[in-house]
Amino acid sequence: MSLEARFAAAMTRLLAGSEPERLAVAVSGGSDSLALLGLACEWAGDSCEIHALTVDHGLRPDAAEEAKIVTREAVRMGARHKILKWEGWDGRGNLQSEARNARYRLIEDYCLDNQIEAVLVAHTRDDQAETVLMRLARGSGVDGLAAIREGRFGQGRVLRPVLNETRQDLRVWLSRQGMTWTEDPTNDDTRFDRVRARRILEHLDPLGLDAERLAETAAAMARAQEALRARAFDLAQEIVIDHCGILIFDADALASIEEETRLRLVAHGLKCLSGEIYRPRLSSLTSTLEKALLGHGGTLQGCRLIPSGKRLFIVRELKAVERLECPTGQNSAWDNRWQITVTDRPTTSIRALGHEGLNLIERPPEFPHAAWLSYPGVWQGQELLAVPGVLNDNLIQARYLASAAYHSTLLSH
């Protein structure tokens, strides 16, 4: 079967019967993403509008010129092209991680602005193998070793139709099309984990530990992950209550179940509240949860674990949201979890109650004091107008976003 035919089959599988009018393709100018763009344009024909998106991180002097080359190729293929500029890095943190997060954020915003429901990303089998190897080195469990997923239309914005293809096959296809690509010099920079993993893979090949075998491992772990998710979902209905971001666990029941499911249930709660893509490191998660079940509170991934009698509460940490403020209305979401509109009150905003706000309300007694500190309130200046479900509910319309809801996202996150 030709590469074009395999790509078409992958798109049929990923789209699951949907026929989107527009799709985006993330294109850096490297061989993988340029081949993806060419395959996508050929597949789409006149039935689907392709938007090629290139992020200029501003980190290399050649990046702007390379983006212009992508523009030329995209237009030649019949795609619309947009260069998205990242200007937000302050020099702190992990560069590759910060750049990746910025890239997805810029692409996400473009897709929202242009009614594009999915973006194609050029992860290949080689990327999958490198990811598995890096996660083995970090001691990852089933979820980590499931590595990169293809995605499914309607269950997330990112689709990876060339995940089962090799980088070499994509380059051969590009050469046959008479197309050239750019080489990012950071791909040879051994300061980065992925580059070192790529080099190590070359030496593991004689042992039979090649990209194909590691990709097979990822597929096996993905199947195990689905079974574990189903087990966690069933148990969550019995032992977890989600009070709009205040998660309440039956502590005794949680302590009695197998460790894998216990960690999965708690890690999912942390991700829902914090909005983080990845769960915390296994060692941190294990030690923090063990202490919490022994009656000692703790913080992890911007959340607090609060033991209280026979219950374990997991809530947003005040420190993570105390400076976070957004206007009320349907165009913004506080902490990416709450949308609140207000009737007949202009210039209102949403921010955490904190100690100041908590002193102004009569809090429900069934929850500990600390659980309310990071709960949202509607403020007009220094005046607390309302708190969802607690104070002046008649003045507001509050919605806790489904993307942050605990139970409904257990099978998809």
Protein backbone atom coordinates (compact mmCIF):
# COMPACT_ATOMS: atom_id res chain seq x y z
CA MET A 1 0.00 0.00 0.00
CA SER A 2 1.35 3.44 -0.94
CA LEU A 3 2.03 6.17 1.60
CA GLU A 4 -0.88 8.17 0.17
CA ALA A 5 -3.23 5.21 0.65
CA ARG A 6 -2.02 4.62 4.21
CA PHE A 7 -2.52 8.30 4.98
CA ALA A 8 -6.06 8.23 3.60
CA ALA A 9 -6.82 5.15 5.71
CA ALA A 10 -5.43 6.86 8.81
CA MET A 11 -7.59 9.95 8.17
CA THR A 12 -10.68 7.79 7.78
CA ARG A 13 -9.91 6.11 11.10
CA LEU A 14 -9.13 9.36 12.94
CA LEU A 15 -12.12 11.30 11.59
CA ALA A 16 -14.50 8.44 12.45
CA GLY A 17 -17.08 9.38 9.83
CA SER A 18 -16.84 13.16 10.31
CA GLU A 19 -16.29 15.48 7.35
CA PRO A 20 -14.68 18.69 8.63
CA GLU A 21 -14.77 21.77 6.42
CA ARG A 22 -11.40 22.98 7.70
CA LEU A 23 -8.32 21.35 9.20
CA ALA A 24 -5.07 22.89 10.39
CA VAL A 25 -1.61 21.39 9.89
CA ALA A 26 1.29 22.34 12.17
CA VAL A 27 4.27 22.90 9.85
CA SER A 28 7.77 23.72 11.00
CA GLY A 29 9.47 23.31 7.62
CA GLY A 30 11.17 20.08 8.61
CA SER A 31 10.71 16.90 6.62
CA ASP A 32 8.00 15.32 8.78
CA SER A 33 5.66 18.29 8.92
CA LEU A 34 6.23 19.29 5.29
CA ALA A 35 5.36 15.76 4.16
CA LEU A 36 2.27 15.85 6.38
CA LEU A 37 1.17 19.08 4.76
CA GLY A 38 1.65 17.66 1.26
CA LEU A 39 -0.25 14.48 2.10
CA ALA A 40 -3.04 16.45 3.76
CA CYS A 41 -3.46 18.80 0.81
CA GLU A 42 -3.55 15.90 -1.65
CA TRP A 43 -6.06 14.05 0.54
CA ALA A 44 -8.29 17.11 1.08
CA GLY A 45 -8.66 18.16 -2.55
CA ASP A 46 -11.46 20.70 -2.75
CA SER A 47 -13.56 19.17 0.02
CA CYS A 48 -11.61 20.44 3.04
CA GLU A 49 -9.76 23.74 3.52
CA ILE A 50 -6.23 23.23 4.83
CA HIS A 51 -4.62 25.88 7.05
CA ALA A 52 -0.85 25.50 7.45
CA LEU A 53 0.36 27.01 10.73
CA THR A 54 4.01 27.79 11.44
CA VAL A 55 5.18 29.05 14.82
CA ASP A 56 8.18 31.37 14.75
CA HIS A 57 9.65 31.06 18.22
CA GLY A 58 12.12 33.85 17.55
CA LEU A 59 14.95 31.77 19.00
CA ARG A 60 17.06 31.41 15.86
CA PRO A 61 17.99 34.09 13.30
CA ASP A 62 17.06 31.76 10.42
CA ALA A 63 13.58 30.96 11.73
CA ALA A 64 11.79 33.86 10.05
CA GLU A 65 13.30 33.04 6.65
CA GLU A 66 12.42 29.36 7.06
CA ALA A 67 8.83 30.33 7.83
CA LYS A 68 8.70 32.24 4.54
CA ILE A 69 9.86 29.11 2.71
CA VAL A 70 6.98 27.20 4.30
CA THR A 71 4.61 29.95 3.13
CA ARG A 72 5.77 29.46 -0.45
CA GLU A 73 5.40 25.67 -0.30
CA ALA A 74 2.00 25.86 1.42
CA VAL A 75 0.58 28.24 -1.17
CA ARG A 76 1.93 26.02 -3.96
CA MET A 77 0.11 23.05 -2.42
CA GLY A 78 -3.15 24.99 -2.14
CA ALA A 79 -3.13 25.61 1.61
CA ARG A 80 -3.63 28.84 3.49
CA HIS A 81 -0.57 29.69 5.59
CA LYS A 82 -0.22 31.69 8.77
CA ILE A 83 2.95 32.47 10.73
CA LEU A 84 2.29 32.65 14.48
CA LYS A 85 4.94 34.47 16.51
CA TRP A 86 5.89 33.54 20.05
CA GLU A 87 7.14 36.50 22.02
CA GLY A 88 6.47 35.40 25.56
CA TRP A 89 9.55 33.51 26.77
CA ASP A 90 11.33 35.19 29.68
CA GLY A 91 14.35 32.89 29.59
CA ARG A 92 13.20 30.79 32.54
CA GLY A 93 12.19 27.14 32.65
CA ASN A 94 12.86 24.30 30.22
CA LEU A 95 13.22 25.82 26.75
CA GLN A 96 11.85 22.88 24.76
CA SER A 97 8.92 22.45 27.14
CA GLU A 98 8.09 26.16 27.13
CA ALA A 99 8.36 26.33 23.33
CA ARG A 100 6.14 23.26 22.90
CA ASN A 101 3.49 24.65 25.23
CA ALA A 102 3.57 28.02 23.48
CA ARG A 103 3.30 26.33 20.09
CA TYR A 104 0.17 24.41 21.06
CA ARG A 105 -1.34 27.48 22.74
CA LEU A 106 -0.86 29.67 19.66
CA ILE A 107 -2.25 26.98 17.37
CA GLU A 108 -5.20 26.41 19.70
CA ASP A 109 -6.05 30.12 19.68
CA TYR A 110 -5.86 30.27 15.89
CA CYS A 111 -8.13 27.26 15.56
CA LEU A 112 -10.69 28.75 17.93
CA ASP A 113 -10.65 32.06 16.04
CA ASN A 114 -11.11 30.33 12.68
CA GLN A 115 -13.63 27.61 13.62
CA ILE A 116 -11.12 24.82 12.99
CA GLU A 117 -11.94 21.71 14.99
CA ALA A 118 -8.70 19.73 14.63
CA VAL A 119 -5.02 20.19 13.87
CA LEU A 120 -2.80 17.56 12.26
CA VAL A 121 0.62 17.10 13.87
CA ALA A 122 3.53 15.25 12.25
CA HIS A 123 4.62 12.88 15.01
CA THR A 124 6.08 9.73 13.45
CA ARG A 125 7.02 6.23 14.57
CA ASP A 126 10.51 7.57 15.27
CA ASP A 127 9.09 10.20 17.62
CA GLN A 128 7.04 7.50 19.31
CA ALA A 129 10.13 5.34 19.89
CA GLU A 130 12.12 8.28 21.27
CA THR A 131 9.28 9.16 23.61
CA VAL A 132 9.00 5.61 24.95
CA LEU A 133 12.75 5.51 25.55
CA MET A 134 12.74 8.83 27.41
CA ARG A 135 9.82 7.75 29.57
CA LEU A 136 11.50 4.45 30.36
CA ALA A 137 14.43 6.51 31.63
CA ARG A 138 12.05 8.50 33.85
CA GLY A 139 10.49 5.38 35.33
CA SER A 140 7.08 5.97 33.76
CA GLY A 141 4.23 3.53 34.24
CA VAL A 142 1.53 2.39 31.81
CA ASP A 143 0.24 5.86 30.97
CA GLY A 144 3.70 7.23 30.23
CA LEU A 145 4.72 4.25 28.13
CA ALA A 146 1.48 4.48 26.12
CA ALA A 147 3.32 7.58 24.87
CA ILE A 148 1.87 9.45 21.88
CA ARG A 149 -1.70 8.69 20.81
CA GLU A 150 -3.17 9.10 17.33
CA GLY A 151 -6.19 11.01 18.62
CA ARG A 152 -9.78 10.91 17.46
CA PHE A 153 -11.84 13.71 15.92
CA GLY A 154 -14.20 15.21 18.48
CA GLN A 155 -12.24 13.85 21.44
CA GLY A 156 -9.47 16.43 21.33
CA ARG A 157 -8.05 18.89 18.85
CA VAL A 158 -4.82 17.08 17.90
CA LEU A 159 -4.68 14.27 15.31
CA ARG A 160 -1.54 12.38 14.26
CA PRO A 161 -2.13 10.59 10.95
CA VAL A 162 1.55 9.73 10.29
CA LEU A 163 2.26 8.25 13.71
CA ASN A 164 2.76 4.80 12.17
CA GLU A 165 5.06 6.11 9.42
CA THR A 166 8.84 6.37 9.60
CA ARG A 167 10.73 9.59 9.10
CA GLN A 168 12.72 7.94 6.31
CA ASP A 169 9.58 7.00 4.36
CA LEU A 170 8.31 10.57 4.61
CA ARG A 171 11.63 11.91 3.32
CA VAL A 172 11.63 9.51 0.42
CA TRP A 173 8.12 10.67 -0.47
CA LEU A 174 9.17 14.33 -0.27
CA SER A 175 12.16 13.70 -2.53
CA ARG A 176 9.91 12.05 -5.11
CA GLN A 177 7.73 15.18 -5.05
CA GLY A 178 10.80 17.30 -5.73
CA MET A 179 10.45 19.05 -2.38
CA THR A 180 13.21 20.09 0.01
CA TRP A 181 13.02 20.70 3.72
CA THR A 182 14.94 22.63 6.35
CA GLU A 183 16.99 21.06 9.12
CA ASP A 184 16.61 22.53 12.60
CA PRO A 185 20.12 22.64 14.15
CA THR A 186 18.64 21.85 17.58
CA ASN A 187 17.92 18.36 16.23
CA ASP A 188 21.66 17.70 16.67
CA ASP A 189 22.01 19.46 20.02
CA THR A 190 22.76 16.79 22.61
CA ARG A 191 21.74 19.09 25.46
CA PHE A 192 18.18 17.95 24.72
CA ASP A 193 16.82 14.61 25.94
CA ARG A 194 15.13 13.77 22.64
CA VAL A 195 18.36 14.18 20.68
CA ARG A 196 20.22 11.92 23.11
CA ALA A 197 17.42 9.34 22.87
CA ARG A 198 17.68 9.46 19.08
CA ARG A 199 21.41 8.78 19.27
CA ILE A 200 20.97 5.92 21.74
CA LEU A 201 18.36 4.25 19.52
CA GLU A 202 20.98 3.83 16.82
CA HIS A 203 23.05 1.69 19.20
CA LEU A 204 20.07 -0.36 20.44
CA ASP A 205 19.11 -1.52 16.96
CA PRO A 206 21.41 -4.62 17.04
CA LEU A 207 19.52 -5.83 20.14
CA GLY A 208 16.23 -5.71 18.25
CA LEU A 209 15.15 -2.65 20.22
CA ASP A 210 14.36 -0.52 17.22
CA ALA A 211 11.70 2.09 16.54
CA GLU A 212 9.18 -0.50 15.41
CA ARG A 213 9.57 -2.60 18.56
CA LEU A 214 9.29 0.41 20.85
CA ALA A 215 6.20 1.56 18.96
CA GLU A 216 4.71 -1.89 19.51
CA THR A 217 5.40 -1.48 23.23
CA ALA A 218 3.55 1.84 23.19
CA ALA A 219 0.58 0.19 21.47
CA ALA A 220 0.50 -2.60 24.07
CA MET A 221 0.63 -0.04 26.89
CA ALA A 222 -2.18 1.92 25.25
CA ARG A 223 -4.39 -1.18 25.35
CA ALA A 224 -3.56 -1.71 29.01
CA GLN A 225 -4.27 1.95 29.66
CA GLU A 226 -7.80 1.60 28.28
CA ALA A 227 -8.52 -1.32 30.63
CA LEU A 228 -7.14 0.57 33.62
CA ARG A 229 -9.18 3.65 32.74
CA ALA A 230 -12.34 1.56 32.63
CA ARG A 231 -11.60 0.14 36.08
CA ALA A 232 -10.92 3.64 37.46
CA PHE A 233 -14.11 4.99 35.90
CA ASP A 234 -16.26 2.32 37.54
CA LEU A 235 -14.71 2.92 40.97
CA ALA A 236 -14.91 6.70 40.68
CA GLN A 237 -18.70 6.51 40.51
CA GLU A 238 -18.65 4.93 43.97
CA ILE A 239 -15.93 6.76 45.88
CA VAL A 240 -15.46 10.25 44.35
CA ILE A 241 -17.76 13.28 44.46
CA ASP A 242 -16.97 16.31 42.29
CA HIS A 243 -18.46 19.42 43.85
CA CYS A 244 -17.53 21.75 40.99
CA GLY A 245 -13.80 21.47 41.55
CA ILE A 246 -13.83 20.42 45.18
CA LEU A 247 -13.07 16.72 44.89
CA ILE A 248 -14.15 14.51 47.79
CA PHE A 249 -12.74 10.98 48.07
CA ASP A 250 -13.87 8.25 50.42
CA ALA A 251 -10.47 7.90 52.08
CA ASP A 252 -10.97 4.37 53.42
CA ALA A 253 -12.22 3.09 50.07
CA LEU A 254 -9.37 4.82 48.27
CA ALA A 255 -6.79 3.26 50.57
CA SER A 256 -8.25 -0.23 50.13
CA ILE A 257 -8.03 -0.48 46.32
CA GLU A 258 -4.99 -1.56 44.29
CA GLU A 259 -2.25 1.03 44.11
CA GLU A 260 -2.36 1.51 40.33
CA THR A 261 -6.03 2.51 40.38
CA ARG A 262 -5.61 4.59 43.52
CA LEU A 263 -2.84 6.63 41.93
CA ARG A 264 -4.79 6.93 38.69
CA LEU A 265 -7.87 8.33 40.44
CA VAL A 266 -5.88 10.94 42.35
CA ALA A 267 -3.65 11.89 39.41
CA HIS A 268 -6.72 12.47 37.28
CA GLY A 269 -8.12 14.80 39.92
CA LEU A 270 -4.90 16.80 39.99
CA LYS A 271 -4.95 17.14 36.20
CA CYS A 272 -8.60 18.24 36.14
CA LEU A 273 -8.02 20.97 38.70
CA SER A 274 -4.63 22.20 37.50
CA GLY A 275 -5.21 21.89 33.77
CA GLU A 276 -1.84 20.18 33.40
CA ILE A 277 -1.44 17.84 30.44
CA TYR A 278 0.71 15.34 32.32
CA ARG A 279 0.29 13.73 35.70
CA PRO A 280 2.97 14.47 38.35
CA ARG A 281 6.03 12.30 38.64
CA LEU A 282 5.26 8.91 40.10
CA SER A 283 7.58 9.33 43.10
CA SER A 284 5.99 12.67 44.05
CA LEU A 285 2.47 11.36 43.56
CA THR A 286 3.10 8.21 45.60
CA SER A 287 4.75 9.93 48.56
CA THR A 288 2.23 12.79 48.72
CA LEU A 289 -0.76 10.45 48.58
CA GLU A 290 0.69 8.10 51.18
CA LYS A 291 1.09 11.00 53.60
CA ALA A 292 -2.42 12.28 52.86
CA LEU A 293 -3.98 8.90 53.61
CA LEU A 294 -2.11 8.89 56.92
CA GLY A 295 -3.76 12.20 57.78
CA HIS A 296 -1.09 14.67 56.66
CA GLY A 297 -1.97 17.35 54.13
CA GLY A 298 0.19 18.12 51.15
CA THR A 299 0.47 20.10 47.92
CA LEU A 300 1.17 18.78 44.45
CA GLN A 301 0.77 20.16 40.91
CA GLY A 302 -0.89 23.35 42.11
CA CYS A 303 -3.42 21.47 44.26
CA ARG A 304 -3.91 20.72 47.95
CA LEU A 305 -4.69 17.33 49.45
CA ILE A 306 -6.67 17.85 52.66
CA PRO A 307 -7.53 14.87 54.90
CA SER A 308 -10.71 15.45 56.92
CA GLY A 309 -12.14 12.59 58.93
CA LYS A 310 -12.95 9.74 56.58
CA ARG A 311 -12.70 11.94 53.53
CA LEU A 312 -9.83 13.23 51.44
CA PHE A 313 -10.40 16.56 49.72
CA ILE A 314 -8.40 17.66 46.69
CA VAL A 315 -8.77 21.33 45.81
CA ARG A 316 -6.91 24.00 43.91
CA GLU A 317 -4.05 25.52 45.87
CA LEU A 318 -4.68 29.18 46.70
CA LYS A 319 -1.12 30.09 45.73
CA ALA A 320 -1.79 28.84 42.17
CA VAL A 321 -4.79 31.14 41.60
CA GLU A 322 -4.56 34.02 44.08
CA ARG A 323 -3.34 36.45 41.40
CA LEU A 324 -5.60 35.07 38.69
CA GLU A 325 -8.44 37.38 37.65
CA CYS A 326 -10.65 37.49 34.58
CA PRO A 327 -13.81 39.39 33.61
CA THR A 328 -17.19 37.77 34.00
CA GLY A 329 -18.93 36.74 30.80
CA GLN A 330 -18.94 33.91 28.29
CA ASN A 331 -15.71 34.92 26.55
CA SER A 332 -13.38 33.97 29.38
CA ALA A 333 -12.95 31.13 31.84
CA TRP A 334 -11.39 31.61 35.25
CA ASP A 335 -8.59 29.08 35.81
CA ASN A 336 -9.86 27.38 32.60
CA ARG A 337 -12.67 25.88 34.71
CA TRP A 338 -15.33 28.48 35.53
CA GLN A 339 -17.49 30.69 33.32
CA ILE A 340 -19.69 33.12 35.25
CA THR A 341 -22.00 35.79 33.84
CA VAL A 342 -23.60 38.54 35.93
CA THR A 343 -26.95 40.25 35.41
CA ASP A 344 -26.96 44.06 35.41
CA ARG A 345 -23.54 44.51 37.01
CA PRO A 346 -20.79 45.89 34.74
CA THR A 347 -17.07 45.77 35.52
CA THR A 348 -17.29 42.60 37.56
CA SER A 349 -14.51 40.03 37.67
CA ILE A 350 -13.81 36.52 38.93
CA ARG A 351 -11.04 35.82 41.40
CA ALA A 352 -10.39 33.44 44.26
CA LEU A 353 -12.12 34.03 47.59
CA GLY A 354 -8.90 33.86 49.57
CA HIS A 355 -8.93 34.68 53.24
CA GLU A 356 -10.56 38.05 52.58
CA GLY A 357 -13.55 36.61 50.75
CA LEU A 358 -13.94 33.65 53.06
CA ASN A 359 -14.43 36.05 55.98
CA LEU A 360 -17.39 37.58 54.14
CA ILE A 361 -19.47 34.44 53.67
CA GLU A 362 -21.04 31.74 55.77
CA ARG A 363 -19.31 28.73 54.31
CA PRO A 364 -21.07 25.34 54.09
CA PRO A 365 -19.91 23.38 57.16
CA GLU A 366 -19.52 20.04 55.41
CA PHE A 367 -16.29 21.18 53.73
CA PRO A 368 -13.10 22.22 55.53
CA HIS A 369 -12.15 25.89 55.66
CA ALA A 370 -9.13 25.39 53.39
CA ALA A 371 -11.26 23.91 50.60
CA TRP A 372 -12.91 27.28 50.00
CA LEU A 373 -9.85 29.51 49.81
CA SER A 374 -9.31 28.84 46.10
CA TYR A 375 -13.02 28.79 45.21
CA PRO A 376 -14.10 31.54 42.78
CA GLY A 377 -16.04 34.61 43.80
CA VAL A 378 -17.55 37.39 41.73
CA TRP A 379 -16.08 40.72 42.75
CA GLN A 380 -16.78 44.35 41.92
CA GLY A 381 -13.64 46.02 43.12
CA GLN A 382 -13.31 45.01 46.76
CA GLU A 383 -16.99 44.05 47.09
CA LEU A 384 -17.81 40.35 46.98
CA LEU A 385 -21.06 40.07 45.03
CA ALA A 386 -21.60 36.34 44.73
CA VAL A 387 -20.15 32.87 45.14
CA PRO A 388 -21.53 30.00 43.03
CA GLY A 389 -23.93 27.91 45.10
CA VAL A 390 -23.13 29.82 48.29
CA LEU A 391 -23.87 33.55 48.03
CA ASN A 392 -26.34 35.50 45.86
CA ASP A 393 -26.77 32.70 43.34
CA ASN A 394 -29.68 34.62 41.84
CA LEU A 395 -27.32 37.34 40.57
CA ILE A 396 -25.16 35.05 38.46
CA GLN A 397 -25.17 32.21 35.98
CA ALA A 398 -22.22 29.95 36.79
CA ARG A 399 -20.97 27.05 34.68
CA TYR A 400 -18.21 24.63 35.61
CA LEU A 401 -16.66 23.60 32.28
CA ALA A 402 -17.07 20.01 31.14
CA SER A 403 -13.38 19.85 30.17
CA ALA A 404 -12.48 20.08 33.87
CA ALA A 405 -15.21 17.80 35.21
CA TYR A 406 -13.80 14.77 37.01
CA HIS A 407 -16.01 11.83 36.08
CA SER A 408 -16.84 12.62 32.46
CA THR A 409 -13.17 13.03 31.50
CA LEU A 410 -11.78 9.90 33.17
CA LEU A 411 -11.99 7.86 29.96
CA SER A 412 -10.63 10.55 27.67
CA HIS A 413 -7.84 12.38 29.55
